[in-house]
Each structure stands twice: as C-alpha cells, then as structure tokens.
mmCIF file of C-alpha atoms and ligand atoms in Angstrom:
data_model
loop_
_atom_site.group_PDB
_atom_site.id
_atom_site.type_symbol
_atom_site.label_atom_id
_atom_site.label_comp_id
_atom_site.label_asym_id
_atom_site.label_seq_id
_atom_site.Cartn_x
_atom_site.Cartn_y
_atom_site.Cartn_z
ATOM 1 C CA UNK A 1 -58.437 16.085 -15.434
ATOM 2 C CA UNK A 2 -56.666 15.628 -12.112
ATOM 3 C CA UNK A 3 -59.554 16.759 -9.839
ATOM 4 C CA UNK A 4 -62.616 15.362 -11.559
ATOM 5 C CA UNK A 5 -65.637 15.575 -9.179
ATOM 6 C CA UNK A 6 -63.434 16.470 -6.139
ATOM 7 C CA UNK A 7 -65.364 18.548 -3.602
ATOM 8 C CA UNK A 8 -63.070 21.366 -2.437
ATOM 9 C CA UNK A 9 -63.304 24.346 -0.142
ATOM 10 C CA UNK A 10 -60.821 27.261 -0.701
ATOM 11 C CA UNK A 11 -60.466 30.027 1.825
ATOM 12 C CA UNK A 12 -59.151 33.418 0.692
ATOM 13 C CA UNK A 13 -60.118 32.657 -2.972
ATOM 14 C CA UNK A 14 -61.019 36.221 -4.037
ATOM 15 C CA UNK A 15 -57.541 37.334 -5.090
ATOM 16 C CA UNK A 16 -53.809 36.383 -5.220
ATOM 17 C CA UNK A 17 -52.845 32.705 -4.678
ATOM 18 C CA UNK A 18 -56.380 31.798 -3.581
ATOM 19 C CA UNK A 19 -58.082 33.070 -6.765
ATOM 20 C CA UNK A 20 -55.481 31.346 -8.890
ATOM 21 C CA UNK A 21 -56.137 28.129 -6.967
ATOM 22 C CA UNK A 22 -59.987 28.315 -7.501
ATOM 23 C CA UNK A 23 -59.423 28.739 -11.194
ATOM 24 C CA UNK A 24 -57.016 25.863 -11.480
ATOM 25 C CA UNK A 25 -59.273 23.552 -9.469
ATOM 26 C CA UNK A 26 -62.280 24.352 -11.703
ATOM 27 C CA UNK A 27 -60.172 23.825 -14.787
ATOM 28 C CA UNK A 28 -59.247 20.396 -13.444
ATOM 29 C CA UNK A 29 -62.879 19.408 -12.959
ATOM 30 C CA UNK A 30 -63.381 20.097 -9.298
ATOM 31 C CA UNK A 31 -66.552 21.376 -7.612
ATOM 32 C CA UNK A 32 -65.317 24.312 -5.443
ATOM 33 C CA UNK A 33 -66.852 26.559 -2.780
ATOM 34 C CA UNK A 34 -64.625 29.457 -1.827
ATOM 35 C CA UNK A 35 -64.795 32.356 0.608
ATOM 36 C CA UNK A 36 -63.219 35.773 1.266
ATOM 37 C CA UNK A 37 -64.225 38.967 2.952
ATOM 38 C CA UNK A 38 -64.761 41.146 -0.130
ATOM 39 C CA UNK A 39 -68.080 40.259 -1.831
ATOM 40 C CA UNK A 40 -67.401 42.313 -4.884
ATOM 41 C CA UNK A 41 -64.158 40.521 -5.617
ATOM 42 C CA UNK A 42 -65.668 37.123 -4.589
ATOM 43 C CA UNK A 43 -68.563 37.505 -7.071
ATOM 44 C CA UNK A 44 -66.242 38.769 -9.825
ATOM 45 C CA UNK A 45 -63.901 35.737 -9.354
ATOM 46 C CA UNK A 46 -66.982 33.334 -9.315
ATOM 47 C CA UNK A 47 -68.336 34.822 -12.545
ATOM 48 C CA UNK A 48 -64.845 34.830 -14.266
ATOM 49 C CA UNK A 49 -64.107 31.257 -13.320
ATOM 50 C CA UNK A 50 -67.520 29.837 -14.250
ATOM 51 C CA UNK A 51 -67.380 31.668 -17.665
ATOM 52 C CA UNK A 52 -64.228 29.521 -18.544
ATOM 53 C CA UNK A 53 -66.567 26.697 -19.685
ATOM 54 C CA UNK A 54 -64.509 24.141 -17.656
ATOM 55 C CA UNK A 55 -65.949 20.918 -16.255
ATOM 56 C CA UNK A 56 -65.817 22.176 -12.725
ATOM 57 C CA UNK A 57 -67.738 24.884 -10.901
ATOM 58 C CA UNK A 58 -67.136 27.577 -8.275
ATOM 59 C CA UNK A 59 -69.451 29.152 -5.764
ATOM 60 C CA UNK A 60 -68.577 32.117 -3.537
ATOM 61 C CA UNK A 61 -69.828 32.784 -0.023
ATOM 62 C CA UNK A 62 -68.629 35.509 2.324
ATOM 63 C CA UNK A 63 -66.815 34.218 5.437
ATOM 64 C CA UNK A 64 -64.340 35.739 7.814
ATOM 65 C CA UNK A 65 -62.276 32.831 8.977
ATOM 66 C CA UNK A 66 -61.309 34.536 12.224
ATOM 67 C CA UNK A 67 -64.921 33.860 13.523
ATOM 68 C CA UNK A 68 -65.619 30.293 14.576
ATOM 69 C CA UNK A 69 -69.345 30.864 14.155
ATOM 70 C CA UNK A 70 -68.907 32.224 10.590
ATOM 71 C CA UNK A 71 -66.607 29.341 9.695
ATOM 72 C CA UNK A 72 -69.000 26.645 10.984
ATOM 73 C CA UNK A 73 -71.904 28.330 9.083
ATOM 74 C CA UNK A 74 -69.764 28.612 5.991
ATOM 75 C CA UNK A 75 -68.745 24.932 6.042
ATOM 76 C CA UNK A 76 -72.362 23.832 6.531
ATOM 77 C CA UNK A 77 -73.478 25.813 3.439
ATOM 78 C CA UNK A 78 -70.464 24.602 1.389
ATOM 79 C CA UNK A 79 -71.071 20.942 2.186
ATOM 80 C CA UNK A 80 -74.715 21.382 1.316
ATOM 81 C CA UNK A 81 -73.718 22.751 -2.140
ATOM 82 C CA UNK A 82 -70.871 20.267 -2.673
ATOM 83 C CA UNK A 83 -72.590 17.169 -1.216
ATOM 84 C CA UNK A 84 -69.495 16.310 0.861
ATOM 85 C CA UNK A 85 -65.839 17.413 1.143
ATOM 86 C CA UNK A 86 -62.553 15.928 -0.111
ATOM 87 C CA UNK A 87 -60.066 18.849 0.222
ATOM 88 C CA UNK A 88 -59.632 22.026 2.216
ATOM 89 C CA UNK A 89 -57.186 24.555 0.742
ATOM 90 C CA UNK A 90 -56.830 27.161 3.502
ATOM 91 C CA UNK A 91 -55.092 30.030 1.672
ATOM 92 C CA UNK A 92 -56.524 33.065 3.495
ATOM 93 C CA UNK A 93 -53.987 35.093 5.441
ATOM 94 C CA UNK A 94 -53.114 38.598 6.519
ATOM 95 C CA UNK A 95 -50.028 40.617 7.183
ATOM 96 C CA UNK A 96 -49.294 43.458 9.661
ATOM 97 C CA UNK A 97 -45.731 44.717 9.856
ATOM 98 C CA UNK A 98 -43.967 47.008 12.242
ATOM 99 C CA UNK A 99 -40.718 47.076 14.382
ATOM 100 C CA UNK A 100 -40.742 44.169 16.773
ATOM 101 C CA UNK A 101 -40.774 46.420 19.853
ATOM 102 C CA UNK A 102 -43.771 48.360 18.614
ATOM 103 C CA UNK A 103 -46.331 45.724 17.914
ATOM 104 C CA UNK A 104 -49.646 46.768 19.438
ATOM 105 C CA UNK A 105 -52.164 44.333 20.888
ATOM 106 C CA UNK A 106 -54.631 45.120 18.152
ATOM 107 C CA UNK A 107 -52.119 44.193 15.416
ATOM 108 C CA UNK A 108 -51.121 41.045 17.178
ATOM 109 C CA UNK A 109 -54.718 39.963 17.716
ATOM 110 C CA UNK A 110 -55.476 40.583 14.074
ATOM 111 C CA UNK A 111 -52.609 38.342 12.973
ATOM 112 C CA UNK A 112 -53.398 35.593 15.385
ATOM 113 C CA UNK A 113 -57.163 35.697 14.790
ATOM 114 C CA UNK A 114 -56.862 35.228 11.048
ATOM 115 C CA UNK A 115 -53.613 33.308 10.524
ATOM 116 C CA UNK A 116 -53.669 31.053 13.576
ATOM 117 C CA UNK A 117 -57.213 30.716 14.835
ATOM 118 C CA UNK A 118 -58.590 30.944 11.311
ATOM 119 C CA UNK A 119 -56.440 28.018 10.345
ATOM 120 C CA UNK A 120 -57.477 26.076 13.485
ATOM 121 C CA UNK A 121 -61.298 26.801 13.009
ATOM 122 C CA UNK A 122 -61.243 25.856 9.248
ATOM 123 C CA UNK A 123 -59.185 22.739 9.827
ATOM 124 C CA UNK A 124 -61.397 21.558 12.690
ATOM 125 C CA UNK A 125 -64.503 22.141 10.584
ATOM 126 C CA UNK A 126 -63.041 20.162 7.643
ATOM 127 C CA UNK A 127 -61.829 17.352 9.872
ATOM 128 C CA UNK A 128 -65.223 16.919 11.517
ATOM 129 C CA UNK A 129 -66.782 16.481 8.042
ATOM 130 C CA UNK A 130 -64.025 14.036 6.906
ATOM 131 C CA UNK A 131 -64.576 11.958 10.100
ATOM 132 C CA UNK A 132 -68.362 12.041 9.870
ATOM 133 C CA UNK A 133 -68.230 10.864 6.150
ATOM 134 C CA UNK A 134 -65.327 8.472 6.537
ATOM 135 C CA UNK A 135 -63.377 10.506 3.960
ATOM 136 C CA UNK A 136 -59.612 10.250 3.674
ATOM 137 C CA UNK A 137 -59.451 14.040 3.249
ATOM 138 C CA UNK A 138 -56.689 16.479 2.579
ATOM 139 C CA UNK A 139 -55.816 19.790 4.154
ATOM 140 C CA UNK A 140 -53.437 22.380 2.687
ATOM 141 C CA UNK A 141 -52.497 25.351 4.871
ATOM 142 C CA UNK A 142 -50.346 28.414 4.093
ATOM 143 C CA UNK A 143 -47.363 29.297 6.147
ATOM 144 C CA UNK A 144 -44.345 31.269 5.017
ATOM 145 C CA UNK A 145 -40.629 30.992 4.682
ATOM 146 C CA UNK A 146 -40.310 33.799 7.283
ATOM 147 C CA UNK A 147 -41.581 31.287 9.869
ATOM 148 C CA UNK A 148 -38.228 29.514 9.378
ATOM 149 C CA UNK A 149 -35.904 32.419 8.543
ATOM 150 C CA UNK A 150 -37.318 35.377 10.582
ATOM 151 C CA UNK A 151 -38.609 38.596 9.266
ATOM 152 C CA UNK A 152 -37.230 41.984 10.410
ATOM 153 C CA UNK A 153 -40.213 44.323 10.812
ATOM 154 C CA UNK A 154 -42.555 41.401 10.625
ATOM 155 C CA UNK A 155 -41.805 39.357 13.745
ATOM 156 C CA UNK A 156 -45.454 38.764 14.718
ATOM 157 C CA UNK A 157 -46.470 37.814 11.177
ATOM 158 C CA UNK A 158 -43.574 35.325 11.173
ATOM 159 C CA UNK A 159 -44.633 34.089 14.555
ATOM 160 C CA UNK A 160 -48.188 33.543 13.388
ATOM 161 C CA UNK A 161 -46.908 31.489 10.395
ATOM 162 C CA UNK A 162 -44.636 29.541 12.637
ATOM 163 C CA UNK A 163 -47.765 28.497 14.548
ATOM 164 C CA UNK A 164 -49.365 27.357 11.300
ATOM 165 C CA UNK A 165 -46.315 25.169 10.568
ATOM 166 C CA UNK A 166 -46.394 23.533 14.018
ATOM 167 C CA UNK A 167 -50.142 23.109 13.952
ATOM 168 C CA UNK A 168 -50.030 21.485 10.529
ATOM 169 C CA UNK A 169 -47.310 19.020 11.428
ATOM 170 C CA UNK A 170 -49.191 18.038 14.673
ATOM 171 C CA UNK A 171 -52.575 17.421 12.930
ATOM 172 C CA UNK A 172 -50.736 15.546 10.145
ATOM 173 C CA UNK A 173 -49.766 13.076 12.881
ATOM 174 C CA UNK A 174 -52.964 13.084 14.913
ATOM 175 C CA UNK A 175 -55.503 13.037 12.042
ATOM 176 C CA UNK A 176 -53.341 10.942 9.790
ATOM 177 C CA UNK A 177 -53.092 8.203 12.471
ATOM 178 C CA UNK A 178 -56.852 8.531 13.313
ATOM 179 C CA UNK A 179 -58.331 8.823 9.847
ATOM 180 C CA UNK A 180 -55.741 8.851 7.057
ATOM 181 C CA UNK A 181 -56.230 12.529 6.575
ATOM 182 C CA UNK A 182 -53.163 14.192 5.093
ATOM 183 C CA UNK A 183 -52.066 17.743 5.932
ATOM 184 C CA UNK A 184 -49.345 19.879 4.304
ATOM 185 C CA UNK A 185 -48.185 23.397 4.259
ATOM 186 C CA UNK A 186 -47.177 25.672 1.382
ATOM 187 C CA UNK A 187 -44.618 28.393 1.819
ATOM 188 C CA UNK A 188 -44.924 30.575 -1.310
ATOM 189 C CA UNK A 189 -43.073 33.580 -2.594
ATOM 190 C CA UNK A 190 -45.521 34.873 -5.171
ATOM 191 C CA UNK A 191 -46.166 38.398 -6.541
ATOM 192 C CA UNK A 192 -49.700 39.058 -5.326
ATOM 193 C CA UNK A 193 -51.663 42.057 -3.968
ATOM 194 C CA UNK A 194 -50.306 41.203 -0.490
ATOM 195 C CA UNK A 195 -46.746 41.434 -1.757
ATOM 196 C CA UNK A 196 -47.403 44.655 -3.693
ATOM 197 C CA UNK A 197 -48.990 46.228 -0.577
ATOM 198 C CA UNK A 198 -46.007 45.242 1.484
ATOM 199 C CA UNK A 199 -43.666 46.769 -1.057
ATOM 200 C CA UNK A 200 -45.502 50.096 -0.837
ATOM 201 C CA UNK A 201 -45.231 50.240 2.988
ATOM 202 C CA UNK A 202 -41.549 49.423 3.488
ATOM 203 C CA UNK A 203 -39.081 52.056 4.013
ATOM 204 C CA UNK A 204 -37.259 53.153 0.797
ATOM 205 C CA UNK A 205 -33.879 51.807 2.021
ATOM 206 C CA UNK A 206 -35.313 48.394 2.827
ATOM 207 C CA UNK A 207 -37.243 48.419 -0.485
ATOM 208 C CA UNK A 208 -34.025 49.179 -2.515
ATOM 209 C CA UNK A 209 -32.096 46.402 -0.791
ATOM 210 C CA UNK A 210 -34.972 43.958 -1.280
ATOM 211 C CA UNK A 211 -35.146 44.726 -5.072
ATOM 212 C CA UNK A 212 -31.295 44.594 -5.499
ATOM 213 C CA UNK A 213 -31.179 41.268 -3.665
ATOM 214 C CA UNK A 214 -33.831 39.441 -5.727
ATOM 215 C CA UNK A 215 -31.455 38.051 -8.337
ATOM 216 C CA UNK A 216 -29.316 36.394 -5.707
ATOM 217 C CA UNK A 217 -32.160 35.288 -3.527
ATOM 218 C CA UNK A 218 -34.211 33.471 -6.152
ATOM 219 C CA UNK A 219 -32.087 31.040 -8.209
ATOM 220 C CA UNK A 220 -35.028 30.368 -10.513
ATOM 221 C CA UNK A 221 -36.018 33.620 -12.485
ATOM 222 C CA UNK A 222 -34.300 35.966 -10.061
ATOM 223 C CA UNK A 223 -37.746 37.030 -8.915
ATOM 224 C CA UNK A 224 -40.865 35.980 -6.939
ATOM 225 C CA UNK A 225 -43.206 33.793 -8.850
ATOM 226 C CA UNK A 226 -46.582 34.039 -10.563
ATOM 227 C CA UNK A 227 -49.672 32.625 -8.840
ATOM 228 C CA UNK A 228 -51.221 30.904 -11.876
ATOM 229 C CA UNK A 229 -48.028 29.670 -13.525
ATOM 230 C CA UNK A 230 -46.044 28.640 -10.372
ATOM 231 C CA UNK A 231 -48.308 28.056 -7.436
ATOM 232 C CA UNK A 232 -51.699 26.724 -8.885
ATOM 233 C CA UNK A 233 -50.173 23.585 -10.438
ATOM 234 C CA UNK A 234 -48.630 22.722 -7.037
ATOM 235 C CA UNK A 235 -52.043 23.248 -5.403
ATOM 236 C CA UNK A 236 -53.598 20.955 -7.963
ATOM 237 C CA UNK A 237 -50.969 18.226 -7.250
ATOM 238 C CA UNK A 238 -51.413 18.585 -3.458
ATOM 239 C CA UNK A 239 -55.225 18.233 -3.760
ATOM 240 C CA UNK A 240 -55.005 15.270 -6.134
ATOM 241 C CA UNK A 241 -54.612 11.534 -5.456
ATOM 242 C CA UNK A 242 -51.126 11.771 -6.884
ATOM 243 C CA UNK A 243 -49.905 13.180 -3.596
ATOM 244 C CA UNK A 244 -51.864 10.734 -1.356
ATOM 245 C CA UNK A 245 -48.644 9.518 0.400
ATOM 246 C CA UNK A 246 -47.347 13.115 1.157
ATOM 247 C CA UNK A 247 -48.184 14.426 4.552
ATOM 248 C CA UNK A 248 -46.831 16.744 7.214
ATOM 249 C CA UNK A 249 -44.526 18.434 4.650
ATOM 250 C CA UNK A 250 -43.610 22.094 4.021
ATOM 251 C CA UNK A 251 -43.668 22.607 0.266
ATOM 252 C CA UNK A 252 -41.628 25.706 -0.610
ATOM 253 C CA UNK A 253 -42.842 27.274 -3.883
ATOM 254 C CA UNK A 254 -40.151 29.822 -3.964
ATOM 255 C CA UNK A 255 -37.705 29.351 -6.898
ATOM 256 C CA UNK A 256 -35.132 27.772 -4.502
ATOM 257 C CA UNK A 257 -35.028 30.739 -2.106
ATOM 258 C CA UNK A 258 -34.834 28.373 0.843
ATOM 259 C CA UNK A 259 -33.354 24.994 0.467
ATOM 260 C CA UNK A 260 -33.116 23.593 4.086
ATOM 261 C CA UNK A 261 -35.948 23.390 6.557
HETATM 262 N N1 NAD B 301 -47.533 36.166 -1.639
HETATM 263 C C1 NAD B 301 -46.434 35.687 -0.932
HETATM 264 O O1 NAD B 301 -45.343 35.737 -1.425
HETATM 265 C C2 NAD B 301 -46.715 34.953 0.331
HETATM 266 C C3 NAD B 301 -45.542 34.769 1.118
HETATM 267 C C4 NAD B 301 -45.681 34.004 2.234
HETATM 268 C C5 NAD B 301 -46.895 33.611 2.698
HETATM 269 N N2 NAD B 301 -47.992 33.929 1.953
HETATM 270 C C6 NAD B 301 -49.378 33.498 2.414
HETATM 271 O O2 NAD B 301 -50.000 32.901 1.341
HETATM 272 C C7 NAD B 301 -51.423 33.155 1.479
HETATM 273 C C8 NAD B 301 -52.057 33.914 0.336
HETATM 274 O O3 NAD B 301 -51.294 35.109 0.139
HETATM 275 P P1 NAD B 301 -51.554 36.062 -1.068
HETATM 276 O O4 NAD B 301 -50.287 36.718 -1.335
HETATM 277 O O5 NAD B 301 -52.369 35.452 -2.202
HETATM 278 O O6 NAD B 301 -52.532 37.155 -0.285
HETATM 279 P P2 NAD B 301 -53.622 38.181 -0.879
HETATM 280 O O7 NAD B 301 -53.588 39.317 0.202
HETATM 281 O O8 NAD B 301 -53.393 38.551 -2.226
HETATM 282 O O9 NAD B 301 -54.890 37.348 -0.652
HETATM 283 C C9 NAD B 301 -55.350 36.982 0.625
HETATM 284 C C10 NAD B 301 -56.730 36.379 0.546
HETATM 285 O O10 NAD B 301 -57.190 36.068 1.894
HETATM 286 C C11 NAD B 301 -58.464 36.624 1.991
HETATM 287 N N3 NAD B 301 -58.674 36.942 3.477
HETATM 288 C C12 NAD B 301 -57.944 37.848 4.270
HETATM 289 N N4 NAD B 301 -58.418 37.817 5.493
HETATM 290 C C13 NAD B 301 -59.461 36.906 5.484
HETATM 291 C C14 NAD B 301 -60.372 36.473 6.568
HETATM 292 N N5 NAD B 301 -60.306 37.005 7.764
HETATM 293 N N6 NAD B 301 -61.270 35.588 6.132
HETATM 294 C C15 NAD B 301 -61.301 35.106 4.986
HETATM 295 N N7 NAD B 301 -60.521 35.431 3.976
HETATM 296 C C16 NAD B 301 -59.599 36.382 4.244
HETATM 297 C C17 NAD B 301 -58.503 37.854 1.113
HETATM 298 O O11 NAD B 301 -59.794 38.172 0.920
HETATM 299 C C18 NAD B 301 -57.767 37.264 -0.108
HETATM 300 O O12 NAD B 301 -58.608 36.564 -0.892
HETATM 301 C C19 NAD B 301 -51.587 33.896 2.809
HETATM 302 O O13 NAD B 301 -51.822 33.071 3.901
HETATM 303 C C20 NAD B 301 -50.226 34.547 2.951
HETATM 304 O O14 NAD B 301 -49.847 34.891 4.342
HETATM 305 C C21 NAD B 301 -47.924 34.722 0.812
#
C-alpha cells in the first residue's frame, strides 16, 4: 500500500476525478476526509468507498470551498477526524462558458470564487496545519490545459485555471523553501460529469468538430481518459513519498494532447 496511514483531505470528492481519487486513496490505505456541495452524492460516495473493505477510510463533510469561513471550519473538523494532515488534493472546480465578449460579472465571480479563491483558501488552510505540525506536506491543485492553450467560449474558465497554475508555482517556491512543502498541478482530460455537461451545452457545429478531432488530438486511445484507470493512479503517486522530490510541476494526464508547457 502506497499511502498507508496517510492523512488526506480531498475537495470535490463527490463525483468525477475527485470521487475516483477518494476511492484510490482509501484502497491504498489512507485516512481520507473529503468535501463537496452535494450531500446526497457525498454520502453515497462515502458509503460506497467504505464498503470496499479496504485498509483506509473516508469521511464526507459538506463544504463550499468558495467560502473562507466554510473552508476553515471544514479543515478544523477534518484534522480532528484525521489527527493531522499530510496531503491536500484540491480537485474541486467549476466551469462556466460563453463567448468572451459576453461574460457577465456573476459568471466571472463564480469562476474566480471557486477555482481561484477556493484554491487559495484550501491551500492556506492546509499550509497552516503543515507548518503548525512541522509536516513536510503535499498539495495537489487542479488546473487545465486550456490555461496554456486558450479556450474559445471559455476564456474566463481558462483565465481562472491560469491563476491556479501561477499560484501553485509560486507557493511551490515559497512554501518549499520555508517548510519543504511540495505543490503540484494536474491538468487532466478525463470523461467526467463536467465534460458530459460541457458537451451538452456546446453548439452542434463545435461539438461535431470536437468529436471528429479527438483521434488526432489524443495520441493515446484517441479519446479523453477514464478517472479511475488514468487519473487516480497519478493522484496516488503524487500523494505518496515516491514523488517527494517533485514540486512546482504541471502534470498533464491527457494521453499526450499537450507535449510542451
Ligand atoms: N474533466 C476534465 O477533462 C477536466 C479538464 C480540465 C480541468 N479539469 C478540472 O479537474 C477538476 C475535476 O473535474 P471533474 O471533471 O472531475 O469535475 P466534476 O464536475 O465531475 O466534479 C467536480 C467536483 O467539484 C465539486 N465542487 C464544485 N464546486 C464546489 C465548491 N464550490 N466547493 C466544493 N466542491 C465543489 C463537485 O461537487 C464535484 O465533486 C476540476 O477542477 C476541473 O476544473 C477537468
């Protein structure tokens, strides 16, 4: 087991990549506390993961990471349950797409509140705990390839993920130098509810072009990946001691869709 007795917080663990991460961590022996904003899905994930009979265990609490008060309260409860903290996997994120010239303040605030400030609040809360306990902790954030390549009809989403990349590189330097805390970013392309929802909203012409281009875009498989098969093992590696000398990196889990960064 690669994560035996590791104490881990996962945000956005109720579906998609986050739920696959919670499951993989528990299978590898970790004690996990995870959050999301949908209690029904959170409780269902908690029950399903704990029914696997693995050495680890998962506990769900509701937390909207866009609220600093909620994040601080969630981390306090999580640390009480876990008895400390070794790893934060901050997977939660949201998407809101429209033509660049039409973004409304409400949409921009939504993206910034969850993707940018949610990342900052959760990372700060984790770092305070690492520092207080003298833990050489680990933070994994979620950005996106679109932060590097651009995204037509998703400029503000791309911008919010660009902020996550820059923030992660900066804390990797600052908190690495101060406390040996390592911080990395994952850029995934995985078929999840977020991707399926996006596919439903795009205009038919864009959708047809997207589907026709998959084979060329993804050298491996000619399609986006699977959360449990393709992303969860990378999340295990990044949370484990095997990656202790990797920091400030962007790990693209995308079948080779982007090769330069
Ligand atoms: N799926 C992809 O191909 C892809 C591509 C690029 C980036 N990403 C990023 O990867 C991460 C995971 O994406 P996914 O596809 O699994 O998404 P998803 O929509 O399937 O799941 C997102 C998770 O985040 C949680 N969440 C949303 N808002 C929250 C909030 N305010 N507070 C707490 N939890 C919240 C949801 O409850 C859910 O558990 C996101 O940050 C996303 O932006 C995904």
